[in-house]
Amino acid sequence: MPNNKIKLGVPSDEGQVSIMFTRGGPREGAGRKGFGETKKISLTLTKELWGEIEQHCSSRNCSRSEIIRDIIESYFNAESEG
């Protein structure tokens, strides 16, 4: 980085120090917007079920989270209808 000026910035909501160049850099409200709350869980399934989930992910080009979210939403939708 020849002669590029940098400064340290502390975003108001995160509290983490980040390096900010004089041009561009992190901006308030930038990035992908979330649509829900993220909670980490541990899920134990058989190898066969994990294989089926992975196959669905590959064929639909989506993440495990999306597949599992769809399964859970379908379950609760069926419960509310029946």
PDB file of N, CA and C in Angstrom:
ATOM      1  N   MET A   1       0.830  -1.187   0.000  1.00  0.00           N
ATOM      2  CA  MET A   1       0.000   0.000   0.000  1.00  0.00           C
ATOM      3  C   MET A   1       0.868   1.241   0.000  1.00  0.00           C
ATOM      4  N   PRO A   2       1.245   1.692  -1.131  1.00  0.00           N
ATOM      5  CA  PRO A   2       2.063   2.899  -1.174  1.00  0.00           C
ATOM      6  C   PRO A   2       1.235   4.150  -0.926  1.00  0.00           C
ATOM      7  N   ASN A   3       1.557   4.871   0.123  1.00  0.00           N
ATOM      8  CA  ASN A   3       0.932   6.159   0.435  1.00  0.00           C
ATOM      9  C   ASN A   3      -0.586   6.128   0.615  1.00  0.00           C
ATOM     10  N   ASN A   4      -1.168   4.964   0.848  1.00  0.00           N
ATOM     11  CA  ASN A   4      -2.601   4.934   1.141  1.00  0.00           C
ATOM     12  C   ASN A   4      -2.795   5.280   2.604  1.00  0.00           C
ATOM     13  N   LYS A   5      -3.611   6.267   2.882  1.00  0.00           N
ATOM     14  CA  LYS A   5      -3.871   6.649   4.261  1.00  0.00           C
ATOM     15  C   LYS A   5      -4.964   5.759   4.816  1.00  0.00           C
ATOM     16  N   ILE A   6      -4.778   5.324   6.042  1.00  0.00           N
ATOM     17  CA  ILE A   6      -5.798   4.525   6.701  1.00  0.00           C
ATOM     18  C   ILE A   6      -6.144   5.171   8.035  1.00  0.00           C
ATOM     19  N   LYS A   7      -7.312   4.841   8.512  1.00  0.00           N
ATOM     20  CA  LYS A   7      -7.727   5.313   9.826  1.00  0.00           C
ATOM     21  C   LYS A   7      -8.473   4.181  10.508  1.00  0.00           C
ATOM     22  N   LEU A   8      -8.524   4.210  11.812  1.00  0.00           N
ATOM     23  CA  LEU A   8      -9.270   3.217  12.570  1.00  0.00           C
ATOM     24  C   LEU A   8     -10.630   3.795  12.892  1.00  0.00           C
ATOM     25  N   GLY A   9     -11.639   2.975  12.741  1.00  0.00           N
ATOM     26  CA  GLY A   9     -12.990   3.422  13.031  1.00  0.00           C
ATOM     27  C   GLY A   9     -13.690   2.451  13.957  1.00  0.00           C
ATOM     28  N   VAL A  10     -14.560   2.939  14.798  1.00  0.00           N
ATOM     29  CA  VAL A  10     -15.369   2.106  15.681  1.00  0.00           C
ATOM     30  C   VAL A  10     -16.827   2.357  15.328  1.00  0.00           C
ATOM     31  N   PRO A  11     -17.465   1.393  14.620  1.00  0.00           N
ATOM     32  CA  PRO A  11     -18.882   1.567  14.288  1.00  0.00           C
ATOM     33  C   PRO A  11     -19.712   1.707  15.551  1.00  0.00           C
ATOM     34  N   SER A  12     -20.733   2.525  15.483  1.00  0.00           N
ATOM     35  CA  SER A  12     -21.529   2.833  16.675  1.00  0.00           C
ATOM     36  C   SER A  12     -22.263   1.636  17.244  1.00  0.00           C
ATOM     37  N   ASP A  13     -22.719   0.709  16.394  1.00  0.00           N
ATOM     38  CA  ASP A  13     -23.531  -0.393  16.916  1.00  0.00           C
ATOM     39  C   ASP A  13     -22.733  -1.658  17.173  1.00  0.00           C
ATOM     40  N   GLU A  14     -21.586  -1.848  16.551  1.00  0.00           N
ATOM     41  CA  GLU A  14     -20.845  -3.082  16.703  1.00  0.00           C
ATOM     42  C   GLU A  14     -19.806  -3.014  17.806  1.00  0.00           C
ATOM     43  N   GLY A  15     -19.126  -1.889  17.924  1.00  0.00           N
ATOM     44  CA  GLY A  15     -18.105  -1.764  18.941  1.00  0.00           C
ATOM     45  C   GLY A  15     -16.811  -2.469  18.588  1.00  0.00           C
ATOM     46  N   GLN A  16     -16.644  -2.909  17.350  1.00  0.00           N
ATOM     47  CA  GLN A  16     -15.424  -3.578  16.925  1.00  0.00           C
ATOM     48  C   GLN A  16     -14.586  -2.604  16.124  1.00  0.00           C
ATOM     49  N   VAL A  17     -13.294  -2.640  16.346  1.00  0.00           N
ATOM     50  CA  VAL A  17     -12.391  -1.756  15.623  1.00  0.00           C
ATOM     51  C   VAL A  17     -12.239  -2.276  14.200  1.00  0.00           C
ATOM     52  N   SER A  18     -12.300  -1.396  13.233  1.00  0.00           N
ATOM     53  CA  SER A  18     -12.095  -1.783  11.851  1.00  0.00           C
ATOM     54  C   SER A  18     -11.173  -0.783  11.181  1.00  0.00           C
ATOM     55  N   ILE A  19     -10.415  -1.281  10.213  1.00  0.00           N
ATOM     56  CA  ILE A  19      -9.537  -0.407   9.453  1.00  0.00           C
ATOM     57  C   ILE A  19     -10.360   0.190   8.317  1.00  0.00           C
ATOM     58  N   MET A  20     -10.313   1.478   8.192  1.00  0.00           N
ATOM     59  CA  MET A  20     -11.090   2.158   7.161  1.00  0.00           C
ATOM     60  C   MET A  20     -10.130   2.957   6.293  1.00  0.00           C
ATOM     61  N   PHE A  21     -10.187   2.748   4.993  1.00  0.00           N
ATOM     62  CA  PHE A  21      -9.378   3.533   4.075  1.00  0.00           C
ATOM     63  C   PHE A  21     -10.064   4.872   3.857  1.00  0.00           C
ATOM     64  N   THR A  22      -9.309   5.840   3.346  1.00  0.00           N
ATOM     65  CA  THR A  22      -9.885   7.163   3.167  1.00  0.00           C
ATOM     66  C   THR A  22     -10.982   7.172   2.123  1.00  0.00           C
ATOM     67  N   ARG A  23     -11.021   6.145   1.271  1.00  0.00           N
ATOM     68  CA  ARG A  23     -12.097   6.014   0.291  1.00  0.00           C
ATOM     69  C   ARG A  23     -12.814   4.690   0.540  1.00  0.00           C
ATOM     70  N   GLY A  24     -14.116   4.692   0.472  1.00  0.00           N
ATOM     71  CA  GLY A  24     -14.889   3.459   0.622  1.00  0.00           C
ATOM     72  C   GLY A  24     -14.860   2.942   2.050  1.00  0.00           C
ATOM     73  N   GLY A  25     -15.076   1.643   2.202  1.00  0.00           N
ATOM     74  CA  GLY A  25     -15.033   1.025   3.516  1.00  0.00           C
ATOM     75  C   GLY A  25     -16.407   0.736   4.061  1.00  0.00           C
ATOM     76  N   PRO A  26     -16.461   0.230   5.284  1.00  0.00           N
ATOM     77  CA  PRO A  26     -17.762  -0.119   5.863  1.00  0.00           C
ATOM     78  C   PRO A  26     -18.642   1.111   6.067  1.00  0.00           C
ATOM     79  N   ARG A  27     -19.895   0.944   5.739  1.00  0.00           N
ATOM     80  CA  ARG A  27     -20.854   2.023   5.892  1.00  0.00           C
ATOM     81  C   ARG A  27     -22.027   1.551   6.737  1.00  0.00           C
ATOM     82  N   GLU A  28     -22.598   2.450   7.439  1.00  0.00           N
ATOM     83  CA  GLU A  28     -23.784   2.165   8.240  1.00  0.00           C
ATOM     84  C   GLU A  28     -24.891   1.622   7.341  1.00  0.00           C
ATOM     85  N   GLY A  29     -25.430   0.474   7.650  1.00  0.00           N
ATOM     86  CA  GLY A  29     -26.538  -0.099   6.895  1.00  0.00           C
ATOM     87  C   GLY A  29     -26.135  -0.843   5.639  1.00  0.00           C
ATOM     88  N   ALA A  30     -24.838  -0.973   5.366  1.00  0.00           N
ATOM     89  CA  ALA A  30     -24.388  -1.679   4.168  1.00  0.00           C
ATOM     90  C   ALA A  30     -24.437  -3.185   4.399  1.00  0.00           C
ATOM     91  N   GLY A  31     -24.522  -3.948   3.326  1.00  0.00           N
ATOM     92  CA  GLY A  31     -24.480  -5.401   3.419  1.00  0.00           C
ATOM     93  C   GLY A  31     -25.850  -6.030   3.325  1.00  0.00           C
ATOM     94  N   ARG A  32     -25.836  -7.370   3.327  1.00  0.00           N
ATOM     95  CA  ARG A  32     -27.075  -8.130   3.216  1.00  0.00           C
ATOM     96  C   ARG A  32     -27.917  -7.955   4.462  1.00  0.00           C
ATOM     97  N   LYS A  33     -29.182  -7.704   4.270  1.00  0.00           N
ATOM     98  CA  LYS A  33     -30.097  -7.512   5.392  1.00  0.00           C
ATOM     99  C   LYS A  33     -30.590  -8.861   5.904  1.00  0.00           C
ATOM    100  N   GLY A  34     -30.629  -9.007   7.195  1.00  0.00           N
ATOM    101  CA  GLY A  34     -31.134 -10.233   7.798  1.00  0.00           C
ATOM    102  C   GLY A  34     -32.644 -10.269   7.771  1.00  0.00           C
ATOM    103  N   PHE A  35     -33.202 -11.459   7.897  1.00  0.00           N
ATOM    104  CA  PHE A  35     -34.652 -11.557   7.910  1.00  0.00           C
ATOM    105  C   PHE A  35     -35.155 -12.260   9.158  1.00  0.00           C
ATOM    106  N   GLY A  36     -34.270 -12.618  10.049  1.00  0.00           N
ATOM    107  CA  GLY A  36     -34.687 -13.309  11.262  1.00  0.00           C
ATOM    108  C   GLY A  36     -33.580 -13.282  12.291  1.00  0.00           C
ATOM    109  N   GLU A  37     -33.811 -14.011  13.352  1.00  0.00           N
ATOM    110  CA  GLU A  37     -32.848 -14.102  14.438  1.00  0.00           C
ATOM    111  C   GLU A  37     -32.036 -15.379  14.265  1.00  0.00           C
ATOM    112  N   THR A  38     -30.724 -15.286  14.411  1.00  0.00           N
ATOM    113  CA  THR A  38     -29.855 -16.445  14.260  1.00  0.00           C
ATOM    114  C   THR A  38     -29.526 -17.028  15.619  1.00  0.00           C
ATOM    115  N   LYS A  39     -29.766 -18.322  15.749  1.00  0.00           N
ATOM    116  CA  LYS A  39     -29.393 -19.053  16.957  1.00  0.00           C
ATOM    117  C   LYS A  39     -28.675 -20.314  16.517  1.00  0.00           C
ATOM    118  N   LYS A  40     -27.575 -20.607  17.158  1.00  0.00           N
ATOM    119  CA  LYS A  40     -26.800 -21.792  16.825  1.00  0.00           C
ATOM    120  C   LYS A  40     -27.371 -22.985  17.582  1.00  0.00           C
ATOM    121  N   ILE A  41     -27.570 -24.094  16.860  1.00  0.00           N
ATOM    122  CA  ILE A  41     -28.058 -25.317  17.486  1.00  0.00           C
ATOM    123  C   ILE A  41     -27.196 -26.478  17.024  1.00  0.00           C
ATOM    124  N   SER A  42     -27.262 -27.556  17.754  1.00  0.00           N
ATOM    125  CA  SER A  42     -26.594 -28.787  17.355  1.00  0.00           C
ATOM    126  C   SER A  42     -27.688 -29.796  17.054  1.00  0.00           C
ATOM    127  N   LEU A  43     -27.621 -30.413  15.887  1.00  0.00           N
ATOM    128  CA  LEU A  43     -28.678 -31.311  15.441  1.00  0.00           C
ATOM    129  C   LEU A  43     -28.065 -32.666  15.114  1.00  0.00           C
ATOM    130  N   THR A  44     -28.536 -33.705  15.771  1.00  0.00           N
ATOM    131  CA  THR A  44     -28.034 -35.051  15.521  1.00  0.00           C
ATOM    132  C   THR A  44     -29.031 -35.803  14.659  1.00  0.00           C
ATOM    133  N   LEU A  45     -28.568 -36.230  13.478  1.00  0.00           N
ATOM    134  CA  LEU A  45     -29.379 -37.001  12.545  1.00  0.00           C
ATOM    135  C   LEU A  45     -28.559 -38.188  12.061  1.00  0.00           C
ATOM    136  N   THR A  46     -29.239 -39.164  11.479  1.00  0.00           N
ATOM    137  CA  THR A  46     -28.522 -40.301  10.909  1.00  0.00           C
ATOM    138  C   THR A  46     -27.744 -39.861   9.680  1.00  0.00           C
ATOM    139  N   LYS A  47     -26.767 -40.656   9.289  1.00  0.00           N
ATOM    140  CA  LYS A  47     -25.994 -40.344   8.090  1.00  0.00           C
ATOM    141  C   LYS A  47     -26.898 -40.293   6.870  1.00  0.00           C
ATOM    142  N   GLU A  48     -27.920 -41.145   6.850  1.00  0.00           N
ATOM    143  CA  GLU A  48     -28.856 -41.171   5.725  1.00  0.00           C
ATOM    144  C   GLU A  48     -29.620 -39.856   5.606  1.00  0.00           C
ATOM    145  N   LEU A  49     -30.107 -39.348   6.733  1.00  0.00           N
ATOM    146  CA  LEU A  49     -30.837 -38.073   6.693  1.00  0.00           C
ATOM    147  C   LEU A  49     -29.930 -36.916   6.296  1.00  0.00           C
ATOM    148  N   TRP A  50     -28.693 -36.893   6.828  1.00  0.00           N
ATOM    149  CA  TRP A  50     -27.759 -35.844   6.424  1.00  0.00           C
ATOM    150  C   TRP A  50     -27.483 -35.943   4.924  1.00  0.00           C
ATOM    151  N   GLY A  51     -27.387 -37.182   4.414  1.00  0.00           N
ATOM    152  CA  GLY A  51     -27.179 -37.383   2.983  1.00  0.00           C
ATOM    153  C   GLY A  51     -28.326 -36.830   2.159  1.00  0.00           C
ATOM    154  N   GLU A  52     -29.556 -37.074   2.626  1.00  0.00           N
ATOM    155  CA  GLU A  52     -30.728 -36.543   1.919  1.00  0.00           C
ATOM    156  C   GLU A  52     -30.738 -35.013   1.928  1.00  0.00           C
ATOM    157  N   ILE A  53     -30.376 -34.435   3.065  1.00  0.00           N
ATOM    158  CA  ILE A  53     -30.323 -32.971   3.159  1.00  0.00           C
ATOM    159  C   ILE A  53     -29.281 -32.431   2.188  1.00  0.00           C
ATOM    160  N   GLU A  54     -28.108 -33.064   2.159  1.00  0.00           N
ATOM    161  CA  GLU A  54     -27.047 -32.618   1.249  1.00  0.00           C
ATOM    162  C   GLU A  54     -27.485 -32.752  -0.209  1.00  0.00           C
ATOM    163  N   GLN A  55     -28.207 -33.830  -0.551  1.00  0.00           N
ATOM    164  CA  GLN A  55     -28.703 -34.000  -1.918  1.00  0.00           C
ATOM    165  C   GLN A  55     -29.673 -32.887  -2.295  1.00  0.00           C
ATOM    166  N   HIS A  56     -30.578 -32.550  -1.367  1.00  0.00           N
ATOM    167  CA  HIS A  56     -31.518 -31.455  -1.614  1.00  0.00           C
ATOM    168  C   HIS A  56     -30.768 -30.138  -1.801  1.00  0.00           C
ATOM    169  N   CYS A  57     -29.746 -29.918  -0.989  1.00  0.00           N
ATOM    170  CA  CYS A  57     -28.959 -28.683  -1.105  1.00  0.00           C
ATOM    171  C   CYS A  57     -28.310 -28.598  -2.480  1.00  0.00           C
ATOM    172  N   SER A  58     -27.745 -29.698  -2.934  1.00  0.00           N
ATOM    173  CA  SER A  58     -27.073 -29.705  -4.237  1.00  0.00           C
ATOM    174  C   SER A  58     -28.061 -29.508  -5.372  1.00  0.00           C
ATOM    175  N   SER A  59     -29.185 -30.234  -5.329  1.00  0.00           N
ATOM    176  CA  SER A  59     -30.138 -30.158  -6.434  1.00  0.00           C
ATOM    177  C   SER A  59     -30.860 -28.813  -6.490  1.00  0.00           C
ATOM    178  N   ARG A  60     -31.070 -28.185  -5.345  1.00  0.00           N
ATOM    179  CA  ARG A  60     -31.781 -26.898  -5.301  1.00  0.00           C
ATOM    180  C   ARG A  60     -30.847 -25.702  -5.193  1.00  0.00           C
ATOM    181  N   ASN A  61     -29.533 -25.978  -5.105  1.00  0.00           N
ATOM    182  CA  ASN A  61     -28.532 -24.925  -4.999  1.00  0.00           C
ATOM    183  C   ASN A  61     -28.844 -23.978  -3.838  1.00  0.00           C
ATOM    184  N   CYS A  62     -29.006 -24.557  -2.646  1.00  0.00           N
ATOM    185  CA  CYS A  62     -29.285 -23.754  -1.464  1.00  0.00           C
ATOM    186  C   CYS A  62     -28.505 -24.311  -0.269  1.00  0.00           C
ATOM    187  N   SER A  63     -28.581 -23.624   0.833  1.00  0.00           N
ATOM    188  CA  SER A  63     -27.826 -24.003   2.024  1.00  0.00           C
ATOM    189  C   SER A  63     -28.610 -24.981   2.894  1.00  0.00           C
ATOM    190  N   ARG A  64     -27.906 -25.629   3.813  1.00  0.00           N
ATOM    191  CA  ARG A  64     -28.554 -26.513   4.790  1.00  0.00           C
ATOM    192  C   ARG A  64     -29.574 -25.730   5.607  1.00  0.00           C
ATOM    193  N   SER A  65     -29.207 -24.512   5.973  1.00  0.00           N
ATOM    194  CA  SER A  65     -30.125 -23.688   6.761  1.00  0.00           C
ATOM    195  C   SER A  65     -31.447 -23.475   6.038  1.00  0.00           C
ATOM    196  N   GLU A  66     -31.381 -23.222   4.738  1.00  0.00           N
ATOM    197  CA  GLU A  66     -32.608 -23.002   3.963  1.00  0.00           C
ATOM    198  C   GLU A  66     -33.466 -24.260   3.940  1.00  0.00           C
ATOM    199  N   ILE A  67     -32.846 -25.420   3.726  1.00  0.00           N
ATOM    200  CA  ILE A  67     -33.594 -26.689   3.685  1.00  0.00           C
ATOM    201  C   ILE A  67     -34.241 -26.965   5.035  1.00  0.00           C
ATOM    202  N   ILE A  68     -33.469 -26.851   6.108  1.00  0.00           N
ATOM    203  CA  ILE A  68     -33.996 -27.143   7.444  1.00  0.00           C
ATOM    204  C   ILE A  68     -35.072 -26.132   7.821  1.00  0.00           C
ATOM    205  N   ARG A  69     -34.888 -24.862   7.451  1.00  0.00           N
ATOM    206  CA  ARG A  69     -35.906 -23.837   7.708  1.00  0.00           C
ATOM    207  C   ARG A  69     -37.202 -24.191   6.984  1.00  0.00           C
ATOM    208  N   ASP A  70     -37.092 -24.633   5.710  1.00  0.00           N
ATOM    209  CA  ASP A  70     -38.280 -25.032   4.944  1.00  0.00           C
ATOM    210  C   ASP A  70     -38.996 -26.209   5.602  1.00  0.00           C
ATOM    211  N   ILE A  71     -38.235 -27.183   6.087  1.00  0.00           N
ATOM    212  CA  ILE A  71     -38.827 -28.352   6.760  1.00  0.00           C
ATOM    213  C   ILE A  71     -39.595 -27.904   8.000  1.00  0.00           C
ATOM    214  N   ILE A  72     -38.982 -27.056   8.804  1.00  0.00           N
ATOM    215  CA  ILE A  72     -39.625 -26.596  10.047  1.00  0.00           C
ATOM    216  C   ILE A  72     -40.876 -25.772   9.729  1.00  0.00           C
ATOM    217  N   GLU A  73     -40.770 -24.869   8.750  1.00  0.00           N
ATOM    218  CA  GLU A  73     -41.937 -24.055   8.379  1.00  0.00           C
ATOM    219  C   GLU A  73     -43.073 -24.927   7.847  1.00  0.00           C
ATOM    220  N   SER A  74     -42.755 -25.950   7.041  1.00  0.00           N
ATOM    221  CA  SER A  74     -43.778 -26.859   6.520  1.00  0.00           C
ATOM    222  C   SER A  74     -44.468 -27.605   7.649  1.00  0.00           C
ATOM    223  N   TYR A  75     -43.686 -28.028   8.634  1.00  0.00           N
ATOM    224  CA  TYR A  75     -44.255 -28.734   9.780  1.00  0.00           C
ATOM    225  C   TYR A  75     -45.257 -27.848  10.517  1.00  0.00           C
ATOM    226  N   PHE A  76     -44.857 -26.631  10.843  1.00  0.00           N
ATOM    227  CA  PHE A  76     -45.750 -25.745  11.581  1.00  0.00           C
ATOM    228  C   PHE A  76     -46.945 -25.302  10.755  1.00  0.00           C
ATOM    229  N   ASN A  77     -46.785 -25.133   9.450  1.00  0.00           N
ATOM    230  CA  ASN A  77     -47.921 -24.813   8.591  1.00  0.00           C
ATOM    231  C   ASN A  77     -48.934 -25.956   8.562  1.00  0.00           C
ATOM    232  N   ALA A  78     -48.446 -27.197   8.493  1.00  0.00           N
ATOM    233  CA  ALA A  78     -49.329 -28.364   8.494  1.00  0.00           C
ATOM    234  C   ALA A  78     -50.040 -28.483   9.846  1.00  0.00           C
ATOM    235  N   GLU A  79     -49.343 -28.185  10.926  1.00  0.00           N
ATOM    236  CA  GLU A  79     -49.944 -28.231  12.261  1.00  0.00           C
ATOM    237  C   GLU A  79     -51.062 -27.208  12.407  1.00  0.00           C
ATOM    238  N   SER A  80     -50.857 -26.016  11.867  1.00  0.00           N
ATOM    239  CA  SER A  80     -51.879 -24.976  12.013  1.00  0.00           C
ATOM    240  C   SER A  80     -53.099 -25.240  11.128  1.00  0.00           C
ATOM    241  N   GLU A  81     -52.906 -25.982  10.015  1.00  0.00           N
ATOM    242  CA  GLU A  81     -54.012 -26.306   9.140  1.00  0.00           C
ATOM    243  C   GLU A  81     -54.829 -27.488   9.656  1.00  0.00           C
ATOM    244  N   GLY A  82     -54.190 -28.368  10.404  1.00  0.00           N
ATOM    245  CA  GLY A  82     -54.876 -29.593  10.833  1.00  0.00           C
ATOM    246  C   GLY A  82     -55.286 -29.526  12.209  1.00  0.00           C
TER     247      GLY A  82
END
